[in-house]
Coordinates of C-alpha atoms and ligand atoms in Angstrom, one line a residue:
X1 CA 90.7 106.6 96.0
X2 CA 87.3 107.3 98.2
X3 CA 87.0 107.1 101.7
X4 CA 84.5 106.4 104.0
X5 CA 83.4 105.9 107.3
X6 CA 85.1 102.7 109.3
X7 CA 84.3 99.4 108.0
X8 CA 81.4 98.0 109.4
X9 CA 81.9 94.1 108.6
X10 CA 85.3 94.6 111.5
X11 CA 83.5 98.0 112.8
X12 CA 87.5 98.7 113.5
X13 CA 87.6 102.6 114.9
X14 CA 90.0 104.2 112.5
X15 CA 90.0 102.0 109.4
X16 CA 89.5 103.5 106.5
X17 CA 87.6 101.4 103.5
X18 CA 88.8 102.6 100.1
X19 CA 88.1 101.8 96.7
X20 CA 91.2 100.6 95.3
X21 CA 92.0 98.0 92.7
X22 CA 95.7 96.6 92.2
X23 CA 94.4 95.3 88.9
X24 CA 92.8 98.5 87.4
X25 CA 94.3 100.5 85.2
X26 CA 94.9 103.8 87.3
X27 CA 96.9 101.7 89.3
X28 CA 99.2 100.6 86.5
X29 CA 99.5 104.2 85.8
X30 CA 100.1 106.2 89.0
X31 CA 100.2 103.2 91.7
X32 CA 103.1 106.0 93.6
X33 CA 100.4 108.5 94.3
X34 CA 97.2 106.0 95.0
X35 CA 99.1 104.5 97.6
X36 CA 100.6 107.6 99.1
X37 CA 96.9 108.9 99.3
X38 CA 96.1 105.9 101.1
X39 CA 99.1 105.6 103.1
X40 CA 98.6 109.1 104.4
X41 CA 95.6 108.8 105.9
X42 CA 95.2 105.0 106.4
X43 CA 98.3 102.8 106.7
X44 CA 95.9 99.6 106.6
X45 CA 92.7 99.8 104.7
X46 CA 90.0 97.6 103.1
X47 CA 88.5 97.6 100.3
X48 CA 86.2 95.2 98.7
X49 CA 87.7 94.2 95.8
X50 CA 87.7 90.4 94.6
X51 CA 85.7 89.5 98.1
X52 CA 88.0 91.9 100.2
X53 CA 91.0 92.3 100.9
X54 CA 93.0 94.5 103.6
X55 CA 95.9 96.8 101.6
X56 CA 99.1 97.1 103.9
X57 CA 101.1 100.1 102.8
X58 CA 103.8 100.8 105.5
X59 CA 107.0 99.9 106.1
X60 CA 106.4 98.7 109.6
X61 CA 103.1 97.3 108.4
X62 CA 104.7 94.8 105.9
X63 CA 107.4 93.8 108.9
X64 CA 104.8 92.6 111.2
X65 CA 102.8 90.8 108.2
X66 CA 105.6 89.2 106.6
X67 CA 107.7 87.9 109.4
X68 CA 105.0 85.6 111.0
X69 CA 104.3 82.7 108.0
X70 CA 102.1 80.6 110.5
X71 CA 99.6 83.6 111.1
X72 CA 100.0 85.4 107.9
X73 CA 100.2 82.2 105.7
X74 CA 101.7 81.9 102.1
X75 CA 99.7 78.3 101.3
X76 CA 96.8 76.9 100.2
X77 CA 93.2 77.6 101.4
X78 CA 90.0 78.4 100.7
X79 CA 89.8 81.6 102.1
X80 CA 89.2 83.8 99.3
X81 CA 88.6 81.1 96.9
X82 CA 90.9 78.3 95.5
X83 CA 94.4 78.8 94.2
X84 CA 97.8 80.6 94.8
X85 CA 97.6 82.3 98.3
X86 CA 99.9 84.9 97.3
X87 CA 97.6 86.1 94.7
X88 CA 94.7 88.6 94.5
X89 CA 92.1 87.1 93.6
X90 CA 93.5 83.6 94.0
X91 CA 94.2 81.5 90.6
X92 CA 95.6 78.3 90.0
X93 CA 99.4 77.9 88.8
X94 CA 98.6 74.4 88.3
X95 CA 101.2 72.9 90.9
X96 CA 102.1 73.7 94.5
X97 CA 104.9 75.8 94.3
X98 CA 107.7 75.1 96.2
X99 CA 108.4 76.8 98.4
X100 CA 107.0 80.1 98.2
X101 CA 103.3 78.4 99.1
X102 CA 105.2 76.3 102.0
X103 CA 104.8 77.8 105.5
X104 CA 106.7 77.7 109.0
X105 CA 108.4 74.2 109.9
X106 CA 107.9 72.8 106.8
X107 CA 108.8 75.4 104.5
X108 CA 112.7 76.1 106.1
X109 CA 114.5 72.8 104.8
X110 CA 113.6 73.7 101.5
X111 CA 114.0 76.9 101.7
X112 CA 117.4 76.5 103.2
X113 CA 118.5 74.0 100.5
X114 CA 117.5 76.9 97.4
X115 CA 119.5 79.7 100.0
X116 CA 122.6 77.3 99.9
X117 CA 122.6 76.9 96.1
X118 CA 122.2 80.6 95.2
X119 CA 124.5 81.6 98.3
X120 CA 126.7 85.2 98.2
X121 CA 129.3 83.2 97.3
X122 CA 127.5 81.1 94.9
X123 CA 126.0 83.8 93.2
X124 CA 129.6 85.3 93.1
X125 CA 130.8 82.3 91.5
X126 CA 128.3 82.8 88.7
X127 CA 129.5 86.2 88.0
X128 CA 131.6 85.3 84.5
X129 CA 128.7 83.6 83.3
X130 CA 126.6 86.8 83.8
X131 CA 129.8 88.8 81.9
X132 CA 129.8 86.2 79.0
X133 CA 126.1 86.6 78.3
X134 CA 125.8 90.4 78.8
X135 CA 128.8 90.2 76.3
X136 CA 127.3 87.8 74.0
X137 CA 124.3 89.6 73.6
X138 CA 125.7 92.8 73.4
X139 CA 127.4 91.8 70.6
X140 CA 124.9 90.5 68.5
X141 CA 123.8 94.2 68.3
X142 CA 126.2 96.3 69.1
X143 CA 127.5 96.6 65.2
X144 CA 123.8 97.8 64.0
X145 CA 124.0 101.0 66.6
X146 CA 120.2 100.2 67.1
X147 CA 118.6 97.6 69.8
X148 CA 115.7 96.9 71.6
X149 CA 116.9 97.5 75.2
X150 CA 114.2 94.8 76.6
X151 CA 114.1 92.1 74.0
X152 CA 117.8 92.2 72.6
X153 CA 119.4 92.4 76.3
X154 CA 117.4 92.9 79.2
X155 CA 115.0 89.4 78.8
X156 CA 117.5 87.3 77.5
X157 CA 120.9 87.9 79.4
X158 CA 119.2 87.1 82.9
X159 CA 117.2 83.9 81.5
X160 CA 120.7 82.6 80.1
X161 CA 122.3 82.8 83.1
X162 CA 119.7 81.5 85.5
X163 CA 118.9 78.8 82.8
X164 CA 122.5 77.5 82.3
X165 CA 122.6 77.2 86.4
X166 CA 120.1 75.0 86.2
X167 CA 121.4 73.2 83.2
X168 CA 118.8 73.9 80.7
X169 CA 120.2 73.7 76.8
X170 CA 121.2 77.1 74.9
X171 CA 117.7 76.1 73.1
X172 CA 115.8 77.1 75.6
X173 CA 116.4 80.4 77.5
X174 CA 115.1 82.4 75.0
X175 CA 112.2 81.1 74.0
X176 CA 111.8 81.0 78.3
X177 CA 112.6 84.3 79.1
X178 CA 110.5 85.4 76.3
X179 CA 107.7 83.5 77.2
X180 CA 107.7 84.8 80.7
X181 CA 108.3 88.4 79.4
X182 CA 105.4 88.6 77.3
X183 CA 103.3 87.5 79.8
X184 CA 103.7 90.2 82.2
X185 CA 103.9 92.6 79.5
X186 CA 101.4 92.4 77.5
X187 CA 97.2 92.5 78.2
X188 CA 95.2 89.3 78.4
X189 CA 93.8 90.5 75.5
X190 CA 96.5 90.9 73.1
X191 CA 98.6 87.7 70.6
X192 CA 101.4 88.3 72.2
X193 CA 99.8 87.0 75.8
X194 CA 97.8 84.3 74.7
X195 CA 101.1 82.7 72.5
X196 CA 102.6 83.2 76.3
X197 CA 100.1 82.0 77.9
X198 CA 100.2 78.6 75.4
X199 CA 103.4 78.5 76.2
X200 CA 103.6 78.0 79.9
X201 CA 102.8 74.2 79.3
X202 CA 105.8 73.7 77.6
X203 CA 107.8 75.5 80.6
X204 CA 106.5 73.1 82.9
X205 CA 106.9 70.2 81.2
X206 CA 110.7 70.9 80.1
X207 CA 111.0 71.6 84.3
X208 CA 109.4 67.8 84.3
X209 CA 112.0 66.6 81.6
X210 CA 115.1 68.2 83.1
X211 CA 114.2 66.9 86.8
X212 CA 113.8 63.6 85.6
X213 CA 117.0 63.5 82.9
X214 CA 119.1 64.9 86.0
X215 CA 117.8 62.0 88.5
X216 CA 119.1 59.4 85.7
X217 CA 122.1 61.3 84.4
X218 CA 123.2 63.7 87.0
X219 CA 125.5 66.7 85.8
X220 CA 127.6 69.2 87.3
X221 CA 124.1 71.6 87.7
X222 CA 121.6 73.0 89.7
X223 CA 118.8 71.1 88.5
X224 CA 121.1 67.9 89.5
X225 CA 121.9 69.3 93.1
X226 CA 117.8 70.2 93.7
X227 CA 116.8 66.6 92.4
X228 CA 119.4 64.4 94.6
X229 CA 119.1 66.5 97.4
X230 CA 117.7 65.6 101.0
X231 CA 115.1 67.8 102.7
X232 CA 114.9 67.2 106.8
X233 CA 116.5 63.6 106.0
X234 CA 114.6 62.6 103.4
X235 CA 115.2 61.9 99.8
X236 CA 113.7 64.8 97.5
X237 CA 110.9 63.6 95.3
X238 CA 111.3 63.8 91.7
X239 CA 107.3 66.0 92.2
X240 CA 108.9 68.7 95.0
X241 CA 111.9 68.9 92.8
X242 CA 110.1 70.1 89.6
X243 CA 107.9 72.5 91.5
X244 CA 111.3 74.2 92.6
X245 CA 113.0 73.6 89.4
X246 CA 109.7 75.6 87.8
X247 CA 109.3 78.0 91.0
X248 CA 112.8 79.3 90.5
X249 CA 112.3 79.9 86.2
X250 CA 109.6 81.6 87.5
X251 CA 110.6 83.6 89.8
X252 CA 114.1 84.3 88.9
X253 CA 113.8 85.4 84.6
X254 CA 111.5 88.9 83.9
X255 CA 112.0 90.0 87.5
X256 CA 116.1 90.6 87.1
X257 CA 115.1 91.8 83.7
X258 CA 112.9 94.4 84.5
X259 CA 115.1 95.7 87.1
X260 CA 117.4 95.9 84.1
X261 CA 114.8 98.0 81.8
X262 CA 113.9 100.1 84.7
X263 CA 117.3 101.0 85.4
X264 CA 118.1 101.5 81.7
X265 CA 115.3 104.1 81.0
X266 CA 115.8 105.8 84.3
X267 CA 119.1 106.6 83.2
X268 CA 117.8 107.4 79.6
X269 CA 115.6 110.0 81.6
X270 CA 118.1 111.2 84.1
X271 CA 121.4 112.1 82.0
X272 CA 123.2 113.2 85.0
X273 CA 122.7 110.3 87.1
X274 CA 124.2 108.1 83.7
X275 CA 127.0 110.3 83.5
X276 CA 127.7 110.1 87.7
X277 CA 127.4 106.3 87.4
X278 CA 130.3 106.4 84.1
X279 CA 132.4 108.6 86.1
X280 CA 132.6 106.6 89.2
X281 CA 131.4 102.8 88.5
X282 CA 132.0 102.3 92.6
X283 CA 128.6 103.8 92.8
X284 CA 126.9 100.8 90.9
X285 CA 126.7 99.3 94.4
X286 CA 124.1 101.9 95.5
X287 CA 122.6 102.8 92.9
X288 CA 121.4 99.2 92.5
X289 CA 119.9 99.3 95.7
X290 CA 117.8 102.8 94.9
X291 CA 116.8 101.2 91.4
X292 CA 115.3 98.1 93.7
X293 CA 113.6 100.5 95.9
X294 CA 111.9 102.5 93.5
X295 CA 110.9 100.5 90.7
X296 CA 110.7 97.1 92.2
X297 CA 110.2 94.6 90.1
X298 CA 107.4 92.6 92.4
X299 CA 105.0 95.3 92.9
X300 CA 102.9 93.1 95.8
X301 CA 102.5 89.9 97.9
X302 CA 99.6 88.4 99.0
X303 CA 98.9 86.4 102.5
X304 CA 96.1 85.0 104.4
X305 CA 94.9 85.3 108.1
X306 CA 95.3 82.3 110.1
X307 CA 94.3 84.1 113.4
X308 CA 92.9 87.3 114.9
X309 CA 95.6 89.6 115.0
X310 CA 96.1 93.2 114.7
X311 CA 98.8 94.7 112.6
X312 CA 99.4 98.9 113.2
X313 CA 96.1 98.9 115.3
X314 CA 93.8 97.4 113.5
X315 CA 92.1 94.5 114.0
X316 CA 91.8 91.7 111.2
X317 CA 90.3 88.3 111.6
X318 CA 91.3 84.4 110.7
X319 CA 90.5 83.9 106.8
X320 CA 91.0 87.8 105.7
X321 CA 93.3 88.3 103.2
X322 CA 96.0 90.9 103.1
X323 CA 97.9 92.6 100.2
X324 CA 101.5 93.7 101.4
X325 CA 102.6 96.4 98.7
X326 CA 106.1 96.3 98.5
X327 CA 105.9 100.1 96.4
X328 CA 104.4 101.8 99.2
X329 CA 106.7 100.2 101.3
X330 CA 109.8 101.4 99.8
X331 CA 107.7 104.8 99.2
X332 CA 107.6 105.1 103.1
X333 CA 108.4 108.5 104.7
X334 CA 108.9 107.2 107.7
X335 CA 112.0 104.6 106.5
X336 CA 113.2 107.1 103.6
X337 CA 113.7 110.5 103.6
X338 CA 112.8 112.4 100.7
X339 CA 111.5 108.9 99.2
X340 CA 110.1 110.1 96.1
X341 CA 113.4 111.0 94.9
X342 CA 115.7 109.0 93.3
X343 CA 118.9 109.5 95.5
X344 CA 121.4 107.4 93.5
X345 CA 124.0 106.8 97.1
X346 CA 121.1 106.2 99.0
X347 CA 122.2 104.6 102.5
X348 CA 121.4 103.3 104.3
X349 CA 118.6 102.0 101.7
X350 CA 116.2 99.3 103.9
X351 CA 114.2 98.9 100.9
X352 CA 111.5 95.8 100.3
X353 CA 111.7 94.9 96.9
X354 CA 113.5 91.5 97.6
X355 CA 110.5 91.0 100.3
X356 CA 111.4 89.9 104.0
X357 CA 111.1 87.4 106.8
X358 CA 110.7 83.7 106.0
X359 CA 110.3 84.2 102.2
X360 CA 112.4 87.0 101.3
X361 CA 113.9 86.6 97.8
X362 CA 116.3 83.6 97.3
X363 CA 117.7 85.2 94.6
X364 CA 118.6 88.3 95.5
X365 CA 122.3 87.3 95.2
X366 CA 122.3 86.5 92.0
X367 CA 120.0 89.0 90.7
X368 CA 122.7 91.6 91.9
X369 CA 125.4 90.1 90.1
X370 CA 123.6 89.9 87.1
X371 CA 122.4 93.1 87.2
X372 CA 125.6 94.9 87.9
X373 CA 127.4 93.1 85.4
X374 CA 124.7 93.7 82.7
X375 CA 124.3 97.5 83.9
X376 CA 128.5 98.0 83.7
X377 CA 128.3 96.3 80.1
X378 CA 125.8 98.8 79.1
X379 CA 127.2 101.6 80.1
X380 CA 130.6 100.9 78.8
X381 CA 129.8 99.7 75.7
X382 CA 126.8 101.9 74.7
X383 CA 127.1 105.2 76.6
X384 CA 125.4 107.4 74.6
X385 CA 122.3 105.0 74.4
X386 CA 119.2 106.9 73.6
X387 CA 115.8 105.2 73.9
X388 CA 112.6 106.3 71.8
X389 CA 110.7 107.9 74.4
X390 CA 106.9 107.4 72.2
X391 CA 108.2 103.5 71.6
X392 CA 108.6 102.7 75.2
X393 CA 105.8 100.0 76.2
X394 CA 105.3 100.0 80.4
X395 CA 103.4 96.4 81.7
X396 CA 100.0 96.8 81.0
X397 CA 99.1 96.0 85.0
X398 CA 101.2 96.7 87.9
X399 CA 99.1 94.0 89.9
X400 CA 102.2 91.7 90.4
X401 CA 105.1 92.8 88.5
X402 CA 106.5 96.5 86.8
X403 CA 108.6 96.8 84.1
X404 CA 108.8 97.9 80.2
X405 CA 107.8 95.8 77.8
X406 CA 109.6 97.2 74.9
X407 CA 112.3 99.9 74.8
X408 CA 113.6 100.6 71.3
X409 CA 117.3 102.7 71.3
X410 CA 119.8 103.7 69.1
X411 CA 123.4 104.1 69.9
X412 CA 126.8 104.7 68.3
X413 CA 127.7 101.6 66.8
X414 CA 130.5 99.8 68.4
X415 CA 133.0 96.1 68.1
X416 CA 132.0 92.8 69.0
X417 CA 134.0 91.7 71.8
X418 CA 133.8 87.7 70.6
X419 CA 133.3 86.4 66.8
X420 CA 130.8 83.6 67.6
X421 CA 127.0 85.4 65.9
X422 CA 123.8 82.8 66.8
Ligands
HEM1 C1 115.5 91.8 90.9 C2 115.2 90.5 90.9 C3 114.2 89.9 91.9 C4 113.3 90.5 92.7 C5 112.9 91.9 92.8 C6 112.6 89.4 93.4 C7 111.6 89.6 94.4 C8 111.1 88.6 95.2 C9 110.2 88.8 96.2 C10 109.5 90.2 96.6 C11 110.0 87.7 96.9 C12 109.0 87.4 98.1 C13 107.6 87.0 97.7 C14 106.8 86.8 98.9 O1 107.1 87.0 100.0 O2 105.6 86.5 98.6 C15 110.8 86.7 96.2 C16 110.8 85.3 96.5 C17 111.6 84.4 95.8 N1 112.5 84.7 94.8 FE1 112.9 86.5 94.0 N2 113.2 88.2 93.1 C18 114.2 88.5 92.2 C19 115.1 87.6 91.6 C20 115.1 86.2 91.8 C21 116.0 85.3 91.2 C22 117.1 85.6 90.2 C23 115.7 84.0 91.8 C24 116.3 82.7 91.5 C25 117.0 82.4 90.5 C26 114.6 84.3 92.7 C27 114.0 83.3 93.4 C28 113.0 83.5 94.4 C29 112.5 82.4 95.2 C30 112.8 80.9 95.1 C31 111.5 83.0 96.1 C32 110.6 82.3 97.1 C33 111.3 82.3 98.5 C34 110.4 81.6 99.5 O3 109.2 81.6 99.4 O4 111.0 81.1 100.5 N3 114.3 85.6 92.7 N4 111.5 87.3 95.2

């Protein structure tokens, strides 16, 4: 990171313009201390990347961005380009996501509508289904003493349970969750992302399918609750209820399963805090929340200027785009004391990693349950898990999401819990 004098486009006193890149790979490799650097001596800072675009690193900063959706929009424009506001640069997802790209008044009835489904309670509700997937797939390993932490558990537990929900057939989840995992875990560069990246089609269109089989032949499902649903009074179109049916694959699959990894190799890494967390499970309900706030699994958010507006003292202008990085965020010294550290009974434990204001995380609920439930399998069932320290695979970019790719492990063998093998 360089600095130089105040930017002259704003010509803001105090602004610091930095060369930084969310995209490059020094980022993906030690995004902690770039943004500390910047953080230190310049809470919000420009830089010219991809057009331009103002980095918000703070704690307080990300508040004031993210809780006003009319001046710091999520939707469409063509400020910086075309494409997905909440990206930098912009690029095209090929449908309007709903409703992360919705704003103010006519983003809450739909955003209400998904809080209602995935509820505390409804998420609660869902908790044996997390318990007989983390089981299942457990067991289809737990015999051989030797797993791959990401691919045998971590990717497909949380897509099973998310994807049953909906009502999506056993058929699908894992080539889903696998899909969605080797897109953020491999370069654009490699097979492995351009067989994910053929994929996505076929994601979309089985959204398209499962909307429109639901509308005919409603089930006892999520899918079936989103496509006869009413939004402010009005019937839900078969269009609005794909894009959520997609939105939430999307969003709810490789980001509960990277938690997952993270979690997993931290305690691979950090013996004692493994054995703490054995000794006294009651802890689980921390520990979760210091495993969000330091490896969170959404790395940044995107938004757009609709209006002048200053944000920590500096001035930006309608049409600038912002980058809210939810790792500095959590990283703040001024929120966390001692944040570098991973302090397994953090509290209290503000962190971002679910986001906040208008679009926080909808399923945050559920990607507790699931997590806990998959974490207390784990460390139940294969306590003395060891992963291969030169096998483990981080993303190969930290622009949008974290997590391990891969994470091979051997363990000592154990008994199935159920008989059915797939
Ligand atoms: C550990 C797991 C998860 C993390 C860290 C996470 C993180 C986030 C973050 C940071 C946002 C805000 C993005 C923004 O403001 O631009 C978000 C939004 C969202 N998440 Fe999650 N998420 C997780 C799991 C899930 C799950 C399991 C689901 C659903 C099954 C889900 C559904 C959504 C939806 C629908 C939104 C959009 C909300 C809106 O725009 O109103 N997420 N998530």
């Amino acid at each position: 990171v360089t600095g130089s004098e105040p930017r002259s486009r704003a010509g803001d006193k105090g602004t610091l313009e930095v060369d930084f890149d969310h995209h490059s790979p020094a980022f993906a490799e030690g995004a902690e201390a770039l943004l500390a650097e910047i953080r230190h001596r310049c809470p919000v800072a420009w830089t010219s990347r991809y057009g331009g675009y103002w980095l918000v690193t703070t704690s307080a900063g990300a508040h004031l961005v993210m809780r006003d959706d009319l001046v710091f929009s999520s939707g469409r424009n063509s400020y910086g380009g075309d494409g997905l506001g909440k990206a930098i640069p912009k690029f095209d997802p090929g449908i309007l996501m709903i409703p992360g790209e919705l704003d103010g008044p006519v983003h809450r009835p739909y955003m209400k509508l998904i809080a209602q489904l995935l509820s505390p309670s409804r998420a609660e509700a869902l908790q044996p289904v997390a318990r007989k997937w983390a089981t299942h797939f457990l067991d289809q390993v737990i015999e051989t003493g030797a797993c791959d932490l990401m691919y045998d558990y971590a990717v497909p537990v949380p897509g099973a349970v998310a994807l049953e929900w909906l009502g999506f057939p056993p058929d699908d989840w894992r080539p889903m969750a696998q899909t969605l995992h080797d897109f953020a875990g491999y370069a654009a560069d490699t097979p492995q992302f351009a067989s994910a990246l053929a994929a996505f089609p076929r994601i979309f269109s089985r959204c398209q399918e499962q909307v429109e089989d639901r509308i005919r032949h409603p089930q006892e499902d999520a899918t079936t609750e989103i496509a006869t649903s009413q939004v402010a009074g009005i019937p839900m179109s078969e269009q609005d209820a794909v894009s959520i049916v997609f939105t939430l694959v999307l969003a709810g699959l490789d980001t509960t399963s990277s938690l997952v990894g993270s979690a997993l190799v931290h305690l691979h890494r950090h013996t004692e805090d493994r054995r703490r967390l054995i000794e006294d499970p009651d802890l689980l309900d921390l520990a979760t929340e210091e495993f969000l706030r330091l490896y969170p699994p959404a790395t940044n958010s995107a938004r757009t200027v609709m209006a002048d507006t200053d944000v920590c003292g500096v001035q930006l202008h309608k049409g600038d785009r912002v980058l809210v990085s939810w790792v500095s965020a959590n990283h703040d010294e001024d929120t966390f004391s001692d944040a570098n550290r991973f302090v397994l009974d953090r509290f209290p434990n503000p962190h971002h990693s679910f986001g906040l204001g208008p679009h926080r995380c909808l399923g945050s609920h559920l990607a507790r349950v699931v997590f806990k439930e998959m974490l207390t399998q784990a460390l139940a069932r294969i306590p003395d898990y060891v992963i291969a320290d030169e096998q483990v695979v981080a993303y190969p970019s930290r622009a949008i999401a974290t997590g391990w790719t891969t994470a091979p492990a051997t363990f000592t063998p154990g008994s199935r819990l159920t008989t059915a093998k797939t």
